[in-house]
């Protein structure tokens, strides 16, 4: 059984100028198995973030079905979706969204406050993951004292701390220079492989997309192999 299945999913927005309905996704079908790494590519504005937000239950489709971990989520209420997100999905965005007043370690542990029964003791896991990304000696530092790449590494660890089944990453290296971006993509794939988590990453960097197990592109609102 796939971890994630989208069937005939569509989404449109209202153009605030004309009031017209503008279709973005027009019948997307997608099936992802546990442990896969998938890149979603396509030109700016084609609907990559819209699709990722629907996969992460942050946005709802107009039509179609989303089944995650054997459960249809299309009709679920907001409270249930929030529980699914905090327990089963890790998010990484283009900007790190770390809390400036919290240390690296505190930032990483924040998502554990949202789950009723965190898996085991989160602090040793946080320390081990921070060591894995080369930040063991930065645990008590504040985000402002880190480089852009280091902040994003903290964001990777934060996304993994609740041992999710799925990581959704939206242009996770988009704010970095090319060399840093390539190194960070390698690190993300290392973390994905060592934890066994499923990874879906939106990127417009072709070279980084090619590092993933599968590359899919959005063209005219439909998803197809690239
Ligand atoms: P991408 O991530 O591929 O750059 P997006 O998914 O962000 O594309 O956006 C796809 C299209 O949907 C764009 O034309 C964008 O302007 C439009 N769009 C996205 N969010 C909204 C919204 N909340 N209201 C209206 N239009 C939106």
mmCIF file of C-alpha atoms and ligand atoms in Angstrom:
data_model
loop_
_atom_site.group_PDB
_atom_site.id
_atom_site.type_symbol
_atom_site.label_atom_id
_atom_site.label_comp_id
_atom_site.label_asym_id
_atom_site.label_seq_id
_atom_site.Cartn_x
_atom_site.Cartn_y
_atom_site.Cartn_z
ATOM 1 C CA UNK A 1 0.000 0.000 0.000
ATOM 2 C CA UNK A 2 1.408 3.445 -0.882
ATOM 3 C CA UNK A 3 2.107 5.899 1.932
ATOM 4 C CA UNK A 4 0.483 8.707 -0.010
ATOM 5 C CA UNK A 5 -2.081 8.663 -2.779
ATOM 6 C CA UNK A 6 -3.690 11.558 -4.619
ATOM 7 C CA UNK A 7 -6.538 10.850 -6.991
ATOM 8 C CA UNK A 8 -7.892 13.284 -9.564
ATOM 9 C CA UNK A 9 -7.027 16.288 -7.464
ATOM 10 C CA UNK A 10 -7.936 19.763 -8.648
ATOM 11 C CA UNK A 11 -7.439 23.228 -7.207
ATOM 12 C CA UNK A 12 -8.231 26.677 -8.538
ATOM 13 C CA UNK A 13 -7.915 30.182 -7.152
ATOM 14 C CA UNK A 14 -10.010 33.281 -7.693
ATOM 15 C CA UNK A 15 -8.163 36.023 -9.582
ATOM 16 C CA UNK A 16 -8.538 39.015 -7.220
ATOM 17 C CA UNK A 17 -8.576 41.413 -10.211
ATOM 18 C CA UNK A 18 -11.181 39.880 -12.496
ATOM 19 C CA UNK A 19 -12.899 37.563 -10.000
ATOM 20 C CA UNK A 20 -12.418 34.733 -12.509
ATOM 21 C CA UNK A 21 -11.592 31.207 -11.339
ATOM 22 C CA UNK A 22 -8.045 30.271 -12.357
ATOM 23 C CA UNK A 23 -7.293 26.534 -12.406
ATOM 24 C CA UNK A 24 -3.874 25.592 -10.998
ATOM 25 C CA UNK A 25 -4.096 21.797 -10.594
ATOM 26 C CA UNK A 26 -6.376 19.962 -13.017
ATOM 27 C CA UNK A 27 -6.610 16.311 -12.122
ATOM 28 C CA UNK A 28 -3.377 15.329 -10.390
ATOM 29 C CA UNK A 29 -2.761 11.639 -9.689
ATOM 30 C CA UNK A 30 0.174 10.600 -7.547
ATOM 31 C CA UNK A 31 1.184 7.526 -5.597
ATOM 32 C CA UNK A 32 4.266 7.520 -3.340
ATOM 33 C CA UNK A 33 5.609 4.525 -1.455
ATOM 34 C CA UNK A 34 7.175 4.683 2.004
ATOM 35 C CA UNK A 35 10.891 5.467 1.845
ATOM 36 C CA UNK A 36 10.809 7.095 -1.610
ATOM 37 C CA UNK A 37 12.411 10.433 -2.450
ATOM 38 C CA UNK A 38 10.475 12.442 -5.024
ATOM 39 C CA UNK A 39 11.241 15.816 -6.606
ATOM 40 C CA UNK A 40 8.483 18.020 -7.999
ATOM 41 C CA UNK A 41 9.693 20.469 -10.634
ATOM 42 C CA UNK A 42 8.162 22.989 -13.003
ATOM 43 C CA UNK A 43 8.345 26.703 -13.776
ATOM 44 C CA UNK A 44 7.474 29.318 -11.183
ATOM 45 C CA UNK A 45 3.711 29.612 -10.741
ATOM 46 C CA UNK A 46 2.883 26.133 -12.108
ATOM 47 C CA UNK A 47 1.431 24.978 -8.772
ATOM 48 C CA UNK A 48 4.310 23.229 -6.981
ATOM 49 C CA UNK A 49 3.720 24.896 -3.606
ATOM 50 C CA UNK A 50 -0.042 24.503 -3.986
ATOM 51 C CA UNK A 51 0.441 20.763 -4.469
ATOM 52 C CA UNK A 52 2.868 20.486 -1.557
ATOM 53 C CA UNK A 53 0.485 22.398 0.722
ATOM 54 C CA UNK A 54 -2.346 20.020 -0.182
ATOM 55 C CA UNK A 55 -0.078 17.003 0.465
ATOM 56 C CA UNK A 56 0.710 18.500 3.876
ATOM 57 C CA UNK A 57 -2.995 19.191 4.614
ATOM 58 C CA UNK A 58 -2.219 22.917 4.905
ATOM 59 C CA UNK A 59 -4.599 23.576 1.998
ATOM 60 C CA UNK A 60 -7.644 21.709 0.720
ATOM 61 C CA UNK A 61 -8.357 20.625 -2.854
ATOM 62 C CA UNK A 62 -11.536 21.634 -4.686
ATOM 63 C CA UNK A 63 -11.980 18.050 -5.791
ATOM 64 C CA UNK A 64 -10.159 14.747 -5.503
ATOM 65 C CA UNK A 65 -8.920 12.448 -2.773
ATOM 66 C CA UNK A 66 -5.889 12.497 -0.501
ATOM 67 C CA UNK A 67 -5.097 9.236 1.279
ATOM 68 C CA UNK A 68 -2.159 9.293 3.702
ATOM 69 C CA UNK A 69 -0.975 6.316 5.743
ATOM 70 C CA UNK A 70 -4.106 4.369 4.837
ATOM 71 C CA UNK A 71 -6.519 7.132 5.872
ATOM 72 C CA UNK A 72 -8.612 9.383 3.633
ATOM 73 C CA UNK A 73 -8.031 12.954 4.831
ATOM 74 C CA UNK A 74 -10.258 14.804 2.409
ATOM 75 C CA UNK A 75 -13.179 15.114 4.848
ATOM 76 C CA UNK A 76 -11.159 15.387 8.087
ATOM 77 C CA UNK A 77 -11.706 18.324 10.427
ATOM 78 C CA UNK A 78 -9.027 20.903 11.244
ATOM 79 C CA UNK A 79 -8.235 19.417 14.651
ATOM 80 C CA UNK A 80 -7.590 15.973 13.241
ATOM 81 C CA UNK A 81 -5.484 17.383 10.398
ATOM 82 C CA UNK A 82 -3.368 19.321 12.908
ATOM 83 C CA UNK A 83 -2.744 16.082 14.842
ATOM 84 C CA UNK A 84 -1.776 14.230 11.640
ATOM 85 C CA UNK A 85 0.604 17.043 10.689
ATOM 86 C CA UNK A 86 2.338 17.261 14.039
ATOM 87 C CA UNK A 87 2.757 13.499 14.417
ATOM 88 C CA UNK A 88 3.392 12.283 10.895
ATOM 89 C CA UNK A 89 4.669 15.135 8.723
ATOM 90 C CA UNK A 90 7.793 17.285 8.922
ATOM 91 C CA UNK A 91 7.960 20.553 6.977
ATOM 92 C CA UNK A 92 10.987 22.383 5.596
ATOM 93 C CA UNK A 93 10.494 25.737 3.903
ATOM 94 C CA UNK A 94 12.774 27.988 1.856
ATOM 95 C CA UNK A 95 13.252 30.211 4.892
ATOM 96 C CA UNK A 96 14.170 28.422 8.097
ATOM 97 C CA UNK A 97 11.438 29.964 10.349
ATOM 98 C CA UNK A 98 13.527 29.327 13.470
ATOM 99 C CA UNK A 99 12.504 31.152 16.666
ATOM 100 C CA UNK A 100 15.161 33.853 17.154
ATOM 101 C CA UNK A 101 14.911 33.863 20.956
ATOM 102 C CA UNK A 102 15.416 30.083 21.261
ATOM 103 C CA UNK A 103 18.679 28.160 21.087
ATOM 104 C CA UNK A 104 19.394 25.632 18.341
ATOM 105 C CA UNK A 105 18.463 22.773 20.676
ATOM 106 C CA UNK A 106 15.254 24.488 21.836
ATOM 107 C CA UNK A 107 14.232 25.159 18.236
ATOM 108 C CA UNK A 108 14.719 21.510 17.365
ATOM 109 C CA UNK A 109 12.665 20.376 20.373
ATOM 110 C CA UNK A 110 9.736 22.777 19.782
ATOM 111 C CA UNK A 111 7.664 20.367 17.617
ATOM 112 C CA UNK A 112 7.813 17.747 20.385
ATOM 113 C CA UNK A 113 5.585 20.036 22.491
ATOM 114 C CA UNK A 114 2.760 19.539 19.961
ATOM 115 C CA UNK A 115 2.565 15.761 20.243
ATOM 116 C CA UNK A 116 0.905 14.086 23.220
ATOM 117 C CA UNK A 117 3.339 11.167 23.364
ATOM 118 C CA UNK A 118 6.665 12.013 21.754
ATOM 119 C CA UNK A 119 8.580 8.924 20.603
ATOM 120 C CA UNK A 120 10.935 8.158 23.488
ATOM 121 C CA UNK A 121 13.169 10.835 24.893
ATOM 122 C CA UNK A 122 13.466 13.607 22.335
ATOM 123 C CA UNK A 123 16.559 15.351 23.709
ATOM 124 C CA UNK A 124 19.107 12.574 23.056
ATOM 125 C CA UNK A 125 17.560 12.164 19.612
ATOM 126 C CA UNK A 126 17.903 15.904 18.958
ATOM 127 C CA UNK A 127 21.537 15.826 20.083
ATOM 128 C CA UNK A 128 22.318 12.818 17.880
ATOM 129 C CA UNK A 129 20.677 14.434 14.848
ATOM 130 C CA UNK A 130 22.483 17.735 15.463
ATOM 131 C CA UNK A 131 25.729 15.784 15.601
ATOM 132 C CA UNK A 132 24.799 14.073 12.329
ATOM 133 C CA UNK A 133 24.404 17.483 10.619
ATOM 134 C CA UNK A 134 27.652 18.803 12.150
ATOM 135 C CA UNK A 135 26.098 21.171 14.692
ATOM 136 C CA UNK A 136 26.836 19.416 17.971
ATOM 137 C CA UNK A 137 28.972 22.319 19.185
ATOM 138 C CA UNK A 138 26.305 24.888 18.197
ATOM 139 C CA UNK A 139 23.431 23.523 20.293
ATOM 140 C CA UNK A 140 23.272 26.476 22.671
ATOM 141 C CA UNK A 141 23.752 29.108 19.948
ATOM 142 C CA UNK A 142 20.945 31.344 18.688
ATOM 143 C CA UNK A 143 19.845 31.321 15.013
ATOM 144 C CA UNK A 144 21.291 34.811 14.434
ATOM 145 C CA UNK A 145 24.759 33.425 15.255
ATOM 146 C CA UNK A 146 24.575 30.819 12.465
ATOM 147 C CA UNK A 147 25.133 30.982 8.713
ATOM 148 C CA UNK A 148 22.216 30.504 6.299
ATOM 149 C CA UNK A 149 23.253 26.910 5.584
ATOM 150 C CA UNK A 150 23.601 26.121 9.300
ATOM 151 C CA UNK A 151 20.125 27.516 10.011
ATOM 152 C CA UNK A 152 18.688 25.328 7.317
ATOM 153 C CA UNK A 153 20.454 22.293 8.833
ATOM 154 C CA UNK A 154 18.705 23.087 12.125
ATOM 155 C CA UNK A 155 15.414 23.268 10.208
ATOM 156 C CA UNK A 156 16.124 19.787 8.758
ATOM 157 C CA UNK A 157 16.655 18.356 12.238
ATOM 158 C CA UNK A 158 13.516 20.097 13.538
ATOM 159 C CA UNK A 159 11.508 18.491 10.692
ATOM 160 C CA UNK A 160 12.785 15.041 11.724
ATOM 161 C CA UNK A 161 12.486 15.312 15.506
ATOM 162 C CA UNK A 162 9.008 13.753 15.793
ATOM 163 C CA UNK A 163 10.113 10.855 13.570
ATOM 164 C CA UNK A 164 7.561 11.675 10.858
ATOM 165 C CA UNK A 165 6.641 9.352 8.018
ATOM 166 C CA UNK A 166 6.803 12.156 5.473
ATOM 167 C CA UNK A 167 9.013 15.208 4.979
ATOM 168 C CA UNK A 168 7.693 17.948 2.698
ATOM 169 C CA UNK A 169 10.364 20.400 1.580
ATOM 170 C CA UNK A 170 9.514 23.519 -0.421
ATOM 171 C CA UNK A 171 12.645 24.887 -2.142
ATOM 172 C CA UNK A 172 14.704 24.046 0.969
ATOM 173 C CA UNK A 173 17.923 25.351 -0.577
ATOM 174 C CA UNK A 174 16.365 28.193 -2.576
ATOM 175 C CA UNK A 175 17.909 30.924 -0.421
ATOM 176 C CA UNK A 176 21.458 29.525 -0.607
ATOM 177 C CA UNK A 177 24.284 29.817 -3.126
ATOM 178 C CA UNK A 178 24.857 26.885 -5.470
ATOM 179 C CA UNK A 179 27.687 25.173 -3.574
ATOM 180 C CA UNK A 180 25.841 25.366 -0.260
ATOM 181 C CA UNK A 181 22.601 24.275 -1.923
ATOM 182 C CA UNK A 182 24.219 21.148 -3.386
ATOM 183 C CA UNK A 183 25.805 20.223 -0.030
ATOM 184 C CA UNK A 184 22.498 20.738 1.785
ATOM 185 C CA UNK A 185 20.587 18.584 -0.712
ATOM 186 C CA UNK A 186 23.162 15.814 -0.154
ATOM 187 C CA UNK A 187 22.701 16.163 3.596
ATOM 188 C CA UNK A 188 18.912 16.045 3.307
ATOM 189 C CA UNK A 189 19.165 12.838 1.262
ATOM 190 C CA UNK A 190 21.582 11.325 3.813
ATOM 191 C CA UNK A 191 19.112 12.118 6.601
ATOM 192 C CA UNK A 192 16.259 10.708 4.521
ATOM 193 C CA UNK A 193 18.121 7.488 3.860
ATOM 194 C CA UNK A 194 19.344 6.979 7.420
ATOM 195 C CA UNK A 195 15.891 7.624 8.907
ATOM 196 C CA UNK A 196 13.904 5.871 6.174
ATOM 197 C CA UNK A 197 11.464 8.802 5.973
ATOM 198 C CA UNK A 198 9.639 9.544 2.705
ATOM 199 C CA UNK A 199 10.725 12.818 1.125
ATOM 200 C CA UNK A 200 8.861 15.047 -1.322
ATOM 201 C CA UNK A 201 10.835 18.108 -2.385
ATOM 202 C CA UNK A 202 9.797 21.003 -4.581
ATOM 203 C CA UNK A 203 12.715 22.574 -6.407
ATOM 204 C CA UNK A 204 13.489 24.489 -9.546
ATOM 205 C CA UNK A 205 17.124 23.273 -9.393
ATOM 206 C CA UNK A 206 17.288 20.571 -12.009
ATOM 207 C CA UNK A 207 20.612 19.153 -10.749
ATOM 208 C CA UNK A 208 19.238 18.776 -7.231
ATOM 209 C CA UNK A 209 15.996 17.238 -8.454
ATOM 210 C CA UNK A 210 18.011 14.595 -10.316
ATOM 211 C CA UNK A 211 19.520 13.425 -6.996
ATOM 212 C CA UNK A 212 16.106 12.212 -5.871
ATOM 213 C CA UNK A 213 14.697 8.771 -6.627
ATOM 214 C CA UNK A 214 11.989 10.133 -8.926
ATOM 215 C CA UNK A 215 11.397 13.459 -10.662
ATOM 216 C CA UNK A 216 7.872 14.591 -11.541
ATOM 217 C CA UNK A 217 6.957 17.788 -13.324
ATOM 218 C CA UNK A 218 3.820 19.878 -13.285
ATOM 219 C CA UNK A 219 2.756 21.000 -16.732
ATOM 220 C CA UNK A 220 -0.575 22.681 -17.383
ATOM 221 C CA UNK A 221 -1.903 21.544 -14.020
ATOM 222 C CA UNK A 222 -1.047 17.873 -14.463
ATOM 223 C CA UNK A 223 1.777 15.848 -12.930
ATOM 224 C CA UNK A 224 3.877 13.562 -15.114
ATOM 225 C CA UNK A 225 7.276 11.839 -15.006
ATOM 226 C CA UNK A 226 10.039 14.212 -16.044
HETATM 227 P P1 LIG B 1 4.864 27.504 -7.682
HETATM 228 O O1 LIG B 1 5.097 26.950 -6.314
HETATM 229 O O2 LIG B 1 5.008 26.474 -8.762
HETATM 230 O O3 LIG B 1 5.677 28.726 -7.980
HETATM 231 P P2 LIG B 1 2.263 28.207 -6.593
HETATM 232 O O4 LIG B 1 1.647 26.925 -6.209
HETATM 233 O O5 LIG B 1 2.837 29.063 -5.522
HETATM 234 O O6 LIG B 1 3.319 27.960 -7.763
HETATM 235 O O7 LIG B 1 1.170 29.092 -7.356
HETATM 236 C C1 LIG B 1 0.449 28.600 -8.493
HETATM 237 C C2 LIG B 1 -0.502 29.679 -8.996
HETATM 238 O O8 LIG B 1 -1.550 29.858 -8.053
HETATM 239 C C3 LIG B 1 0.154 31.040 -9.183
HETATM 240 O O9 LIG B 1 -0.387 31.617 -10.358
HETATM 241 C C4 LIG B 1 -0.261 31.813 -7.953
HETATM 242 O O10 LIG B 1 -0.378 33.187 -8.227
HETATM 243 C C5 LIG B 1 -1.621 31.224 -7.656
HETATM 244 N N1 LIG B 1 -1.935 31.261 -6.211
HETATM 245 C C6 LIG B 1 -1.267 30.607 -5.235
HETATM 246 N N2 LIG B 1 -1.831 30.843 -4.031
HETATM 247 C C7 LIG B 1 -2.890 31.665 -4.267
HETATM 248 C C8 LIG B 1 -3.890 32.282 -3.441
HETATM 249 N N3 LIG B 1 -3.928 32.065 -2.119
HETATM 250 N N4 LIG B 1 -4.807 33.075 -4.043
HETATM 251 C C9 LIG B 1 -4.801 33.279 -5.381
HETATM 252 N N5 LIG B 1 -3.896 32.722 -6.217
HETATM 253 C C10 LIG B 1 -2.949 31.942 -5.676
#
